Coordinates of C-alpha atoms and ligand atoms in Angstrom, one line a residue:
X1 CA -25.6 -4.0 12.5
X2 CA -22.1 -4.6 13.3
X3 CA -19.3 -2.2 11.5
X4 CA -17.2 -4.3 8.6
X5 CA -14.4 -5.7 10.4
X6 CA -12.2 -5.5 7.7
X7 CA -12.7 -5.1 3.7
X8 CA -13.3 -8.0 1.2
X9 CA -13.1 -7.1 -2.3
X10 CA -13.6 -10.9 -4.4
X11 CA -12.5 -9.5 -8.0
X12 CA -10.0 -6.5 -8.2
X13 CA -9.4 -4.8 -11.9
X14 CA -6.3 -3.3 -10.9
X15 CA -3.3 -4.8 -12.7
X16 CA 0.5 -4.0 -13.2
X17 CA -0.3 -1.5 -15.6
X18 CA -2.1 0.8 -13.1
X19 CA 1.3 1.2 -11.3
X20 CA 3.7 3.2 -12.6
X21 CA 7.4 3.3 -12.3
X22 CA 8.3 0.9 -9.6
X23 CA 10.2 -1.3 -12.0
X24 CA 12.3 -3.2 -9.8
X25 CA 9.6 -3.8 -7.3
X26 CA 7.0 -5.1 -9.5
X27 CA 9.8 -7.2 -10.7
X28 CA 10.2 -9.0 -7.2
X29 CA 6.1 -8.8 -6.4
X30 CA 5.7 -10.6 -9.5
X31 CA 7.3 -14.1 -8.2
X32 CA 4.0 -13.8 -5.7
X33 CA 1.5 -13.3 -8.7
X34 CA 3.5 -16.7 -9.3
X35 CA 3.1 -18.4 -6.1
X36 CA -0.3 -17.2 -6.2
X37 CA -1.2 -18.9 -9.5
X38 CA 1.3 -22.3 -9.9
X39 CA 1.8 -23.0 -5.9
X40 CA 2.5 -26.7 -7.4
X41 CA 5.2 -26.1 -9.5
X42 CA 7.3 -24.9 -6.4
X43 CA 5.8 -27.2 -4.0
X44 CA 6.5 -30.3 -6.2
X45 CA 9.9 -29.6 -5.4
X46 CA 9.9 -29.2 -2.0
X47 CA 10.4 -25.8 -1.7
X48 CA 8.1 -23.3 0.9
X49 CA 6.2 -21.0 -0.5
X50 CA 6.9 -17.9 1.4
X51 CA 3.8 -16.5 3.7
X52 CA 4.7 -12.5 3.2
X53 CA 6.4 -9.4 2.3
X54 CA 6.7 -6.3 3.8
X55 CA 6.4 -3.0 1.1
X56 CA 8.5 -0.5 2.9
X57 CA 8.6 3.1 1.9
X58 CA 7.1 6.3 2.4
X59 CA 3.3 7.0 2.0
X60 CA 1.5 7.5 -0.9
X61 CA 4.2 6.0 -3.2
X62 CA 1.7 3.2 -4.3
X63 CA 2.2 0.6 -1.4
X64 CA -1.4 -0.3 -1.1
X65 CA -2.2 -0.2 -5.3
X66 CA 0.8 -2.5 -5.9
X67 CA -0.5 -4.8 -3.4
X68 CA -4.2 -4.8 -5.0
X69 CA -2.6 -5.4 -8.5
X70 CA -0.8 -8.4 -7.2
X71 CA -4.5 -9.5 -6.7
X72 CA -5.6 -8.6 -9.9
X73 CA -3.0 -9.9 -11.6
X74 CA -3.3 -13.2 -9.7
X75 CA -7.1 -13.5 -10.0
X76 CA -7.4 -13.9 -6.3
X77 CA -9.6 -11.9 -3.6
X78 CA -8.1 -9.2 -1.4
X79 CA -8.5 -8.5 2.2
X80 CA -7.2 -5.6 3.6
X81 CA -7.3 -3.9 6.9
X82 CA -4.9 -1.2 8.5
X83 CA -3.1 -1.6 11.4
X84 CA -3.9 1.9 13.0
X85 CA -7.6 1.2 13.1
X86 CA -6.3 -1.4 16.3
X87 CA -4.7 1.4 18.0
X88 CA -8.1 2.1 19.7
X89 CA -9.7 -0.8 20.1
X90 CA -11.5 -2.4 23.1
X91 CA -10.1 -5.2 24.7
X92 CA -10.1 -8.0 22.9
X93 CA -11.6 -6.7 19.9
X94 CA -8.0 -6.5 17.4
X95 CA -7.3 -10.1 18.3
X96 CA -10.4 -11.1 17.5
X97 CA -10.7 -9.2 14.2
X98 CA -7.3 -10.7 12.8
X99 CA -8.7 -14.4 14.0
X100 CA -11.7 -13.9 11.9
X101 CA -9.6 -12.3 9.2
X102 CA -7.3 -15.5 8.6
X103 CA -10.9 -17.6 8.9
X104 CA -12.6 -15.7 6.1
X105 CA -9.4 -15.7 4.0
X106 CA -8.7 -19.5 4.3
X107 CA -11.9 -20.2 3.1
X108 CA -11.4 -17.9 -0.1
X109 CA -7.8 -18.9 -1.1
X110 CA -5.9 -18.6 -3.0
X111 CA -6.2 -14.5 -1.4
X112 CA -4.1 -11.7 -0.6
X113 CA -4.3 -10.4 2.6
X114 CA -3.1 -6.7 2.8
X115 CA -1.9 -5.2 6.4
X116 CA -1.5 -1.5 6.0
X117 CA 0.4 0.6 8.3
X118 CA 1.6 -2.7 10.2
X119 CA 3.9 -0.7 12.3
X120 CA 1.0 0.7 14.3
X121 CA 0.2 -2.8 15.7
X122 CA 3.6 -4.7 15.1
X123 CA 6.1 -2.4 17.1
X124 CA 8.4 -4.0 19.2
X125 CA 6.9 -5.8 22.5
X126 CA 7.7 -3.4 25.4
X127 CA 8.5 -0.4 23.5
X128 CA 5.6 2.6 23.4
X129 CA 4.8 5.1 25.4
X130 CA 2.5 4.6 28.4
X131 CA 2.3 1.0 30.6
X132 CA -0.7 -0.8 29.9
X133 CA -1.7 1.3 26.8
X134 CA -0.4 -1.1 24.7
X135 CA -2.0 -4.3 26.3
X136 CA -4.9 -4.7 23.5
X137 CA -2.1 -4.0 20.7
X138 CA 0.3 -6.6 22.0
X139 CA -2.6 -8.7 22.0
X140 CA -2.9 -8.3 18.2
X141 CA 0.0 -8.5 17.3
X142 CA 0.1 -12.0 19.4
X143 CA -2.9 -13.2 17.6
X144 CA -1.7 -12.5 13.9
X145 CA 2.3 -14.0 14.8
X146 CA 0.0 -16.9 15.5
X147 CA -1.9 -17.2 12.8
X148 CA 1.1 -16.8 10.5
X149 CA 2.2 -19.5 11.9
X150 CA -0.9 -21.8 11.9
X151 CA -1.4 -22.2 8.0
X152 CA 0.3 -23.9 6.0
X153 CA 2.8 -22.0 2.7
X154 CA 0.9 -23.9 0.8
X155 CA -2.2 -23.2 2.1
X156 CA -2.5 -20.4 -0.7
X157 CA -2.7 -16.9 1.3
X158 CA 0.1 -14.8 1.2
X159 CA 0.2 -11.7 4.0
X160 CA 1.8 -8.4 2.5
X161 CA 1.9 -5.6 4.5
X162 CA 3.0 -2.0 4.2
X163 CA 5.4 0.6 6.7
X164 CA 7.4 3.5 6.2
X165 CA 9.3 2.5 9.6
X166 CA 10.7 -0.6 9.3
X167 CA 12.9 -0.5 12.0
X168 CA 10.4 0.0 15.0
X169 CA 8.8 -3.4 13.9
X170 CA 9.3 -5.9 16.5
X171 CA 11.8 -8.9 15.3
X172 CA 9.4 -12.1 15.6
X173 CA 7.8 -10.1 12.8
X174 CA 10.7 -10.5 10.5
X175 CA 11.6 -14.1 11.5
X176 CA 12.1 -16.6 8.7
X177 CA 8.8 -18.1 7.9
X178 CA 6.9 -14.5 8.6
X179 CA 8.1 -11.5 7.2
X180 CA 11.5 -12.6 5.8
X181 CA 10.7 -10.7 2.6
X182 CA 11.4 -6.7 2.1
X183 CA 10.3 -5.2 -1.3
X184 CA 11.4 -1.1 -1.4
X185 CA 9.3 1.2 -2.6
X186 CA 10.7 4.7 -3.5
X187 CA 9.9 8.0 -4.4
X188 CA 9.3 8.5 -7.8
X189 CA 12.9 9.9 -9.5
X190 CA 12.1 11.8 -12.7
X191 CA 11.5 9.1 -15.1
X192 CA 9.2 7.7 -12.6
X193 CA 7.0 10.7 -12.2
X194 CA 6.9 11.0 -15.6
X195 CA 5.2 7.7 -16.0
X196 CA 2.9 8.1 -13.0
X197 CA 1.5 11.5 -14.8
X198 CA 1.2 9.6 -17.4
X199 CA -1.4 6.7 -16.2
X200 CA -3.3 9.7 -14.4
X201 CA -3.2 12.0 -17.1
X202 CA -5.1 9.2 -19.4
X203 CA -8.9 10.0 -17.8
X204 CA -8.5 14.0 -18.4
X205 CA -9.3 15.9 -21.5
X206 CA -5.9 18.1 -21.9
X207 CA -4.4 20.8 -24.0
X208 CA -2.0 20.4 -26.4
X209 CA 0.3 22.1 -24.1
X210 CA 0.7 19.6 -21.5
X211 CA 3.9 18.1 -21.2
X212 CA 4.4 15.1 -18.9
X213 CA 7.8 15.4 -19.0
X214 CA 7.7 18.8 -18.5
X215 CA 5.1 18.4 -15.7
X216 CA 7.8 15.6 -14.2
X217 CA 10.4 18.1 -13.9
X218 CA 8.4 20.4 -12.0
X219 CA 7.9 18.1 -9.1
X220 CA 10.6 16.6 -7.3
X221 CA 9.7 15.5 -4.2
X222 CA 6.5 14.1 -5.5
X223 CA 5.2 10.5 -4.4
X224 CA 2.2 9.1 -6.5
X225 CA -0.1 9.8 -4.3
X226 CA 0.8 13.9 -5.0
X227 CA 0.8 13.2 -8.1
X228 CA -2.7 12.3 -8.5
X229 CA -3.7 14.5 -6.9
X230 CA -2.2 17.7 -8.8
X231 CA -4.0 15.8 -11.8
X232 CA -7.4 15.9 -10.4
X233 CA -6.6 19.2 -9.1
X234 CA -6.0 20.3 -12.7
X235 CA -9.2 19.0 -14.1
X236 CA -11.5 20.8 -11.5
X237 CA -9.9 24.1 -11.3
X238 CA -10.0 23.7 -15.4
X239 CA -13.7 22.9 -15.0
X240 CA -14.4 25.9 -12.4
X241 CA -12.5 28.2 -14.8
X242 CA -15.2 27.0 -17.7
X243 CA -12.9 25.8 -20.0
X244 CA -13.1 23.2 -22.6
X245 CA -9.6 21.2 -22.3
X246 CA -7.4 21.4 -18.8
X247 CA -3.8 23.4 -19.7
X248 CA -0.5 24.1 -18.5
X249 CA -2.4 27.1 -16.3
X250 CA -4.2 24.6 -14.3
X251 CA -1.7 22.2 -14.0
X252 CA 0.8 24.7 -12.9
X253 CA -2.1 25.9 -10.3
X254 CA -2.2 22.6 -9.2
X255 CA 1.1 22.5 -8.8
X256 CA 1.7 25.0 -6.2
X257 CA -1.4 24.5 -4.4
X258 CA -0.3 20.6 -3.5
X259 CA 3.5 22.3 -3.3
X260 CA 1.7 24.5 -0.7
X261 CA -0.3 21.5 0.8
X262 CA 2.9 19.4 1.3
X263 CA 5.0 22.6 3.2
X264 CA 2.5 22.9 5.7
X265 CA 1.9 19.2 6.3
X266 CA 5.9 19.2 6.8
X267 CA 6.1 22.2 9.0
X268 CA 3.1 20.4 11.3
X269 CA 4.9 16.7 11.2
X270 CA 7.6 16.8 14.0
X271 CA 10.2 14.0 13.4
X272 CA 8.7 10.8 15.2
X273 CA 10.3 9.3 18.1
Ligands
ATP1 P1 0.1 4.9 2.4 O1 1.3 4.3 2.9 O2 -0.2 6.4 2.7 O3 -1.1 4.0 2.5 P2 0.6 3.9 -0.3 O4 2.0 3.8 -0.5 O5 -0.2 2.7 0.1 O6 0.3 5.0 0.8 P3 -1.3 4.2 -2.3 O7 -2.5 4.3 -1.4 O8 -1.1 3.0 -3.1 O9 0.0 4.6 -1.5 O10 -1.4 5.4 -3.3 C1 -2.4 6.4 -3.3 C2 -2.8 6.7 -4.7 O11 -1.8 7.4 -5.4 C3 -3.1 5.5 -5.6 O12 -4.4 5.0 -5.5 C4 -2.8 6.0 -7.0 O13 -3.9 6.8 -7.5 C5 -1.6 7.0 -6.7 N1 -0.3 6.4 -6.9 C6 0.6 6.2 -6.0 N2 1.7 5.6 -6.5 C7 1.4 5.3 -7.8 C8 2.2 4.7 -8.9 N3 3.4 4.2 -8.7 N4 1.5 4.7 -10.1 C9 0.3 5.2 -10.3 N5 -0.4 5.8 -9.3 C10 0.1 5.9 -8.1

């Protein structure tokens, strides 16, 4: 059987209220939800519906789950693929996926389609390190400037995809009609975190002496992603310690061992290009 060439969920649950913080981003996401559900009340006056938006900021900061909630919110399906699963591809194989890709979703729309990590197949034309290494992604990125292209904005898809590195994406990208849209997503400041422990805090059975506040003060630095994660960290080392309810112990446990997690990963990253 042939390997999915890209994922299809038809009914997403995630909403708005699964994303914390991220105020000003869900604000401007939310004329898509619009789009998405009323195209004729913007058509009807002649305007375009745009085709896409790029999220742009630095991983794990909710990227992807503000994208799916855009779905849910709208009611529509979500197709998602990532743009570093093209980086070894046979040739022939990435343009093909993204034509069948824009096939599938027209016949589903109204849809989101969701292109993570876009940089790894949209970089600019020519740049990139070895010659002819970057034949089959060219080719890709060919294929999906043309298929932008081909549908109508009122077909009913809208494209948003996701980088941290905005300015390595090649400029037909960006062109009016494509990518013409930039929504920024942070880090989480304080207030932020505090509200992103706060959704992922709801599932776990705590102590009275968690504070979320107190918990948001502890980790600067922190993107949602983190932050998750320190709370599921809690919870098991709570569970492994047999106790009843997880507590400040485990969280601060946590804590230090994603702290610990994110030095190394730092210390291993050298700065790209
Ligand atoms: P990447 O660029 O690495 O793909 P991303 O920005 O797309 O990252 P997500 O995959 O959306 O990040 O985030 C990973 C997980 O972190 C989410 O599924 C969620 O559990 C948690 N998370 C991240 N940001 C938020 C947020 N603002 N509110 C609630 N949860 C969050």
């Amino acid at each position: 059987s042939k390997a999915a060439l890209f994922d299809a969920e038809n009914r997403v649950k995630i909403t708005f209220n699964d994303v914390a913080g991220l105020d000003e981003a869900k604000e401007e996401i939310k004329e898509i939800v619009d789009y998405l559900k009323n195209p004729t009340k913007f058509t009807k006056l002649g305007a375009k519906i745009p085709k896409g938006a790029l999220l742009v900021g630095p991983p794990g900061t909710g990227k992807t789950l503000l994208a799916k909630a855009v779905a849910g919110e709208a009611g529509v399906p979500f197709f998602s693929l990532s743009g570093s699963d093209f980086v070894e591809m046979f040739v022939g194989v990435g343009a093909a996926r993204v034509r069948d890709l824009f096939k599938q979703a027209k016949e589903k729309a109204p849809c989101i389609i969701f292109i993570d990590e876009i940089d790894a197949v949209g970089r600019s034309r020519g740049r990139g390190s070895m010659p002819g290494a970057n034949d089959e992604r060219e080719n890709t990125l060919n294929s999906l400037l043309v298929e932008m292209d081909g549908f109508a904005t009122d077909s009913g898809i809208i494209i948003l995809a996701a980088t941290n590195r905005p300015d390595v994406l090649d400029s037909a990208l960006l062109r009016p009609g494509r990518f013409d849209r930039q929504i920024s997503i942070d880090k989480p400041d304080i207030v932020g975190r505090e509200a992103i422990f706060r959704v992922h805090l709801k599932p776990i059975k705590l102590a009275s002496d968690v504070d979320p506040k107190e918990l948001a003060t502890q980790t600067p630095g922190f993107a949602g992603a983190d932050i998750a994660n320190v709370c599921n960290e809690a919870a098991l080392i709570a569970a492994r310690r047999n106790k009843e309810s997880v507590d400040m112990s485990d969280f601060q446990y946590a804590m230090d061992r994603v702290i610990g997690g994110l030095e190394k990963k730092n210390k291993l990253i050298s700065p790209e290009e």
